Structure formats: structure tokens, C-alpha cells
mmCIF file of C-alpha atoms in Angstrom:
data_model
loop_
_atom_site.group_PDB
_atom_site.id
_atom_site.type_symbol
_atom_site.label_atom_id
_atom_site.label_comp_id
_atom_site.label_asym_id
_atom_site.label_seq_id
_atom_site.Cartn_x
_atom_site.Cartn_y
_atom_site.Cartn_z
ATOM 1 C CA MET A 686 -53.848 -50.639 -65.801
ATOM 2 C CA ALA A 687 -53.102 -53.204 -63.111
ATOM 3 C CA LYS A 688 -51.658 -56.539 -64.150
ATOM 4 C CA LEU A 689 -53.327 -59.850 -63.396
ATOM 5 C CA THR A 690 -52.239 -61.903 -60.447
ATOM 6 C CA VAL A 691 -50.580 -65.230 -61.243
ATOM 7 C CA LYS A 692 -53.801 -67.111 -60.399
ATOM 8 C CA GLN A 693 -55.905 -64.809 -62.617
ATOM 9 C CA LYS A 694 -53.374 -65.173 -65.451
ATOM 10 C CA HIS A 695 -53.560 -68.970 -65.152
ATOM 11 C CA TRP A 696 -57.357 -68.918 -65.351
ATOM 12 C CA LEU A 697 -57.312 -66.628 -68.390
ATOM 13 C CA LEU A 698 -54.574 -68.663 -70.041
ATOM 14 C CA SER A 699 -56.589 -71.853 -69.395
ATOM 15 C CA ALA A 700 -59.613 -70.291 -71.086
ATOM 16 C CA HIS A 701 -57.428 -69.252 -73.994
ATOM 17 C CA ILE A 702 -56.067 -72.809 -74.384
ATOM 18 C CA ILE A 703 -59.585 -74.263 -74.241
ATOM 19 C CA PHE A 704 -60.790 -71.910 -76.992
ATOM 20 C CA ALA A 705 -57.723 -72.695 -79.128
ATOM 21 C CA ALA A 706 -58.241 -76.453 -78.617
ATOM 22 C CA LEU A 707 -61.950 -76.180 -79.567
ATOM 23 C CA TRP A 708 -61.086 -74.173 -82.671
ATOM 24 C CA THR A 709 -58.333 -76.554 -83.750
ATOM 25 C CA GLY A 710 -60.276 -79.750 -83.091
ATOM 26 C CA THR A 711 -63.360 -78.467 -84.878
ATOM 27 C CA VAL A 712 -61.405 -77.341 -87.929
ATOM 28 C CA LEU A 713 -59.821 -80.819 -88.067
ATOM 29 C CA SER A 714 -63.326 -82.322 -87.909
ATOM 30 C CA MET A 715 -64.498 -80.026 -90.702
ATOM 31 C CA PHE A 716 -61.499 -81.104 -92.779
ATOM 32 C CA LEU A 717 -62.343 -84.815 -92.261
ATOM 33 C CA LEU A 718 -66.036 -84.239 -93.050
ATOM 34 C CA SER A 719 -65.170 -82.353 -96.248
ATOM 35 C CA TRP A 720 -62.813 -85.190 -97.248
ATOM 36 C CA THR A 721 -65.561 -87.733 -96.674
ATOM 37 C CA ASN A 722 -67.990 -85.542 -98.553
ATOM 38 C CA LYS A 723 -65.949 -85.679 -101.739
ATOM 39 C CA GLN A 724 -66.686 -89.421 -101.973
ATOM 40 C CA SER A 725 -70.389 -89.385 -101.084
ATOM 41 C CA ASN A 726 -72.763 -91.505 -103.217
ATOM 42 C CA ASN A 727 -75.985 -90.594 -101.393
ATOM 43 C CA PRO A 728 -77.604 -87.146 -101.900
ATOM 44 C CA GLU A 729 -78.966 -87.011 -98.349
ATOM 45 C CA VAL A 730 -75.553 -87.843 -96.896
ATOM 46 C CA LEU A 731 -73.905 -85.283 -99.167
ATOM 47 C CA TYR A 732 -76.227 -82.571 -97.910
ATOM 48 C CA ALA A 733 -75.959 -83.740 -94.288
ATOM 49 C CA LEU A 734 -72.170 -83.615 -94.354
ATOM 50 C CA HIS A 735 -72.241 -80.055 -95.760
ATOM 51 C CA SER A 736 -74.795 -79.123 -93.155
ATOM 52 C CA ALA A 737 -72.607 -80.606 -90.394
ATOM 53 C CA VAL A 738 -69.575 -78.621 -91.603
ATOM 54 C CA ASN A 739 -71.605 -75.402 -91.525
ATOM 55 C CA LEU A 740 -73.082 -76.158 -88.092
ATOM 56 C CA LEU A 741 -69.601 -76.814 -86.676
ATOM 57 C CA ASP A 742 -68.401 -73.582 -88.218
ATOM 58 C CA GLU A 743 -71.284 -71.465 -86.963
ATOM 59 C CA TYR A 744 -71.668 -72.939 -83.467
ATOM 60 C CA VAL A 745 -68.126 -73.973 -82.527
ATOM 61 C CA VAL A 746 -65.469 -72.394 -84.777
ATOM 62 C CA ILE A 747 -66.808 -68.848 -84.732
ATOM 63 C CA PRO A 748 -67.357 -68.724 -80.929
ATOM 64 C CA ALA A 749 -64.038 -70.510 -80.263
ATOM 65 C CA ALA A 750 -62.100 -68.173 -82.556
ATOM 66 C CA THR A 751 -63.815 -65.183 -80.947
ATOM 67 C CA GLY A 752 -63.005 -66.519 -77.490
ATOM 68 C CA SER A 753 -59.432 -67.140 -78.504
ATOM 69 C CA VAL A 754 -58.999 -63.625 -79.833
ATOM 70 C CA LEU A 755 -60.653 -62.051 -76.784
ATOM 71 C CA THR A 756 -58.632 -64.051 -74.253
ATOM 72 C CA ALA A 757 -55.451 -63.337 -76.230
ATOM 73 C CA THR A 758 -56.282 -59.632 -76.155
ATOM 74 C CA PHE A 759 -56.735 -59.666 -72.394
ATOM 75 C CA LEU A 760 -53.542 -61.741 -71.941
ATOM 76 C CA CYS A 761 -51.558 -59.182 -73.918
ATOM 77 C CA TRP A 762 -53.212 -56.213 -72.226
ATOM 78 C CA LEU A 763 -53.172 -57.440 -68.628
ATOM 79 C CA THR A 764 -49.852 -59.300 -68.465
ATOM 80 C CA ASN A 765 -46.229 -58.583 -69.322
ATOM 81 C CA TYR A 766 -46.628 -60.181 -72.751
ATOM 82 C CA GLY A 767 -47.885 -56.972 -74.273
ATOM 83 C CA PHE A 768 -49.020 -56.659 -77.869
ATOM 84 C CA MET A 769 -45.722 -55.803 -79.525
ATOM 85 C CA LYS A 770 -42.937 -56.815 -77.130
ATOM 86 C CA PHE A 771 -42.293 -60.335 -78.438
ATOM 87 C CA TRP A 772 -41.978 -61.621 -81.988
ATOM 88 C CA TRP A 773 -43.832 -64.811 -81.106
ATOM 89 C CA VAL A 774 -46.825 -62.780 -79.910
ATOM 90 C CA ILE A 775 -46.777 -60.642 -83.053
ATOM 91 C CA SER A 776 -46.578 -63.798 -85.200
ATOM 92 C CA LYS A 777 -49.518 -65.374 -83.371
ATOM 93 C CA TRP A 778 -51.590 -62.208 -83.851
ATOM 94 C CA PHE A 779 -50.775 -62.046 -87.558
ATOM 95 C CA LEU A 780 -51.621 -65.729 -88.133
ATOM 96 C CA THR A 781 -54.775 -65.618 -86.020
ATOM 97 C CA ILE A 782 -56.163 -62.505 -87.730
ATOM 98 C CA SER A 783 -55.296 -64.063 -91.114
ATOM 99 C CA LEU A 784 -57.273 -67.193 -90.199
ATOM 100 C CA VAL A 785 -60.258 -65.190 -89.009
ATOM 101 C CA VAL A 786 -60.289 -63.072 -92.187
ATOM 102 C CA PHE A 787 -59.843 -66.125 -94.462
ATOM 103 C CA GLY A 788 -62.570 -68.023 -92.632
ATOM 104 C CA THR A 789 -64.980 -65.115 -92.706
ATOM 105 C CA PHE A 790 -64.566 -63.956 -96.295
ATOM 106 C CA TRP A 791 -63.689 -67.163 -98.136
ATOM 107 C CA LEU A 792 -64.127 -70.452 -96.240
ATOM 108 C CA TYR A 793 -67.528 -69.655 -94.750
ATOM 109 C CA PRO A 794 -69.096 -68.462 -98.047
ATOM 110 C CA TRP A 795 -67.642 -71.450 -99.957
ATOM 111 C CA SER A 796 -69.078 -73.855 -97.417
ATOM 112 C CA ASN A 797 -72.519 -72.190 -97.435
ATOM 113 C CA THR A 798 -72.683 -72.186 -101.227
ATOM 114 C CA ALA A 799 -71.645 -75.866 -101.402
ATOM 115 C CA GLU A 800 -74.389 -76.754 -98.915
ATOM 116 C CA GLU A 801 -77.038 -74.887 -100.914
ATOM 117 C CA ILE A 802 -75.983 -76.530 -104.176
ATOM 118 C CA ALA A 803 -75.900 -79.980 -102.568
ATOM 119 C CA GLN A 804 -79.411 -79.430 -101.210
ATOM 120 C CA GLU A 805 -80.772 -78.253 -104.587
ATOM 121 C CA GLN A 806 -78.934 -80.633 -106.920
ATOM 122 C CA GLY A 807 -78.134 -83.733 -104.837
ATOM 123 C CA LEU A 808 -75.394 -85.855 -106.456
ATOM 124 C CA SER A 809 -75.660 -83.770 -109.654
ATOM 125 C CA ALA A 810 -73.777 -81.135 -107.669
ATOM 126 C CA PHE A 811 -70.543 -83.007 -108.465
ATOM 127 C CA SER A 812 -70.882 -81.856 -112.101
ATOM 128 C CA ASP A 813 -71.488 -78.231 -111.092
ATOM 129 C CA ARG A 814 -68.328 -76.158 -111.565
ATOM 130 C CA VAL A 815 -69.107 -73.740 -108.722
ATOM 131 C CA TYR A 816 -69.761 -76.660 -106.372
ATOM 132 C CA SER A 817 -66.504 -78.349 -107.367
ATOM 133 C CA LEU A 818 -64.496 -75.175 -106.733
ATOM 134 C CA ASP A 819 -66.246 -74.533 -103.429
ATOM 135 C CA ILE A 820 -65.725 -78.047 -102.052
ATOM 136 C CA GLN A 821 -62.056 -77.908 -103.067
ATOM 137 C CA GLY A 822 -61.803 -74.528 -101.330
ATOM 138 C CA VAL A 823 -63.400 -75.873 -98.166
ATOM 139 C CA PHE A 824 -61.230 -79.011 -98.214
ATOM 140 C CA PHE A 825 -57.922 -77.198 -98.761
ATOM 141 C CA GLY A 826 -58.987 -74.186 -96.642
ATOM 142 C CA ALA A 827 -59.779 -76.415 -93.668
ATOM 143 C CA ALA A 828 -56.446 -78.195 -94.134
ATOM 144 C CA VAL A 829 -54.532 -74.900 -94.209
ATOM 145 C CA GLN A 830 -56.440 -73.654 -91.192
ATOM 146 C CA ALA A 831 -55.682 -76.838 -89.247
ATOM 147 C CA ILE A 832 -52.003 -76.647 -90.119
ATOM 148 C CA LEU A 833 -51.739 -72.971 -89.170
ATOM 149 C CA LEU A 834 -53.592 -73.524 -85.893
ATOM 150 C CA VAL A 835 -51.089 -76.286 -85.027
ATOM 151 C CA VAL A 836 -48.253 -73.879 -85.938
ATOM 152 C CA ILE A 837 -49.797 -71.217 -83.658
ATOM 153 C CA ILE A 838 -49.992 -73.753 -80.845
ATOM 154 C CA GLY A 839 -46.330 -74.654 -81.465
ATOM 155 C CA ILE A 840 -45.356 -70.990 -81.310
ATOM 156 C CA SER A 841 -47.273 -70.659 -78.027
ATOM 157 C CA VAL A 842 -45.358 -73.520 -76.482
ATOM 158 C CA ILE A 843 -41.874 -72.834 -77.872
ATOM 159 C CA LYS A 844 -42.041 -69.000 -77.793
ATOM 160 C CA PRO A 845 -39.271 -68.515 -80.337
ATOM 161 C CA TRP A 846 -37.703 -65.277 -81.594
ATOM 162 C CA GLY A 847 -37.560 -63.448 -78.275
ATOM 163 C CA ARG A 848 -38.181 -59.755 -77.641
ATOM 164 C CA GLN A 849 -38.492 -57.158 -80.304
ATOM 165 C CA LYS A 850 -35.454 -54.842 -80.424
ATOM 166 C CA ILE A 851 -37.266 -51.669 -81.568
ATOM 167 C CA ILE A 852 -39.567 -51.268 -78.574
ATOM 168 C CA ASN A 853 -38.219 -49.511 -75.492
ATOM 169 C CA HIS A 854 -38.880 -52.069 -72.710
ATOM 170 C CA LYS A 855 -39.396 -51.035 -69.128
#
């Protein structure tokens, strides 16, 4: 497979950075909304904040994470980065896939359940054990995602750890 030209690589890298920035900024917004939500004293606001978190997740985080993974795949495939040549690339893949799995199987369901309970119970939701666990999960999950996304960005900039020794490099 032919490698990208420098100009093509820059365009693809720019798209990758835009997707990563969207993902990171939206997760930070979700964290702040879930923090605000823990102190709500109006049932309509409580539901609206949960709804906003879910809308951000569905319409920004999921497409941005998908775009980030796709552009990363093409960057690894069509440039000299490769998939397994550098420890920093391997680390980014591991962290990114972990975030996608965590978001898909835990964070997203917690957030959806919290929204449903807030809609049904209003402020009484705060005394519901499932709701309490779910909003804590969303709050801490969004915080962990934000921190790990910042770490991934740091790894992208610093590119620590160099080449892997096991792979025969050409």
C-alpha cells in the first residue's frame, strides 16, 4: 500500500486532531453538566441536564470518537507510524479502545438510566439508589474519560517510549 504524501498526512492528522478535540471538549462539558446536575433543585432542570448529557454523548462524543479511531487507523496504516512500531502508538490504541468500551458498555447505559429515572421521578430521583449510583458513575466516568483523553493528547505531543524492540523494522 502506498504511503500518504506529506500534504495528505497533514490533512488526515488535522482531521484526527479535530475529532480528538471535539471528543475531549464534549466529555469535559458532560462532566461539568453532571456536576451541576448533582445540585439541581428543579425537576425540569434535573431532567434537562441529563437530556443534554445524553444528547452530547449521542451526537458529538460517539461521532468524534468514531472519527478519531478511523483517522488514527488510517494514520497508522498509511504512514510510517504503523500499528505496532512505537510504544506511544500502542499506548494510545490501548487507552482509546478502553475509553470506547467503557463509554459504550458502562457510561452510556448509566447516563440513559439516570435520564429515565429523572424524567419519571423528578427530584425524588435523588432518593433512588439506582439513580444515585448511575449519576456517580456518570460523574466519575466523565472525569476519568476527560483525564485519559488529556493523557492521550499528551502522549501524541510528547511521543515518549520510542520504537518497540521486538518488531523487525525496515
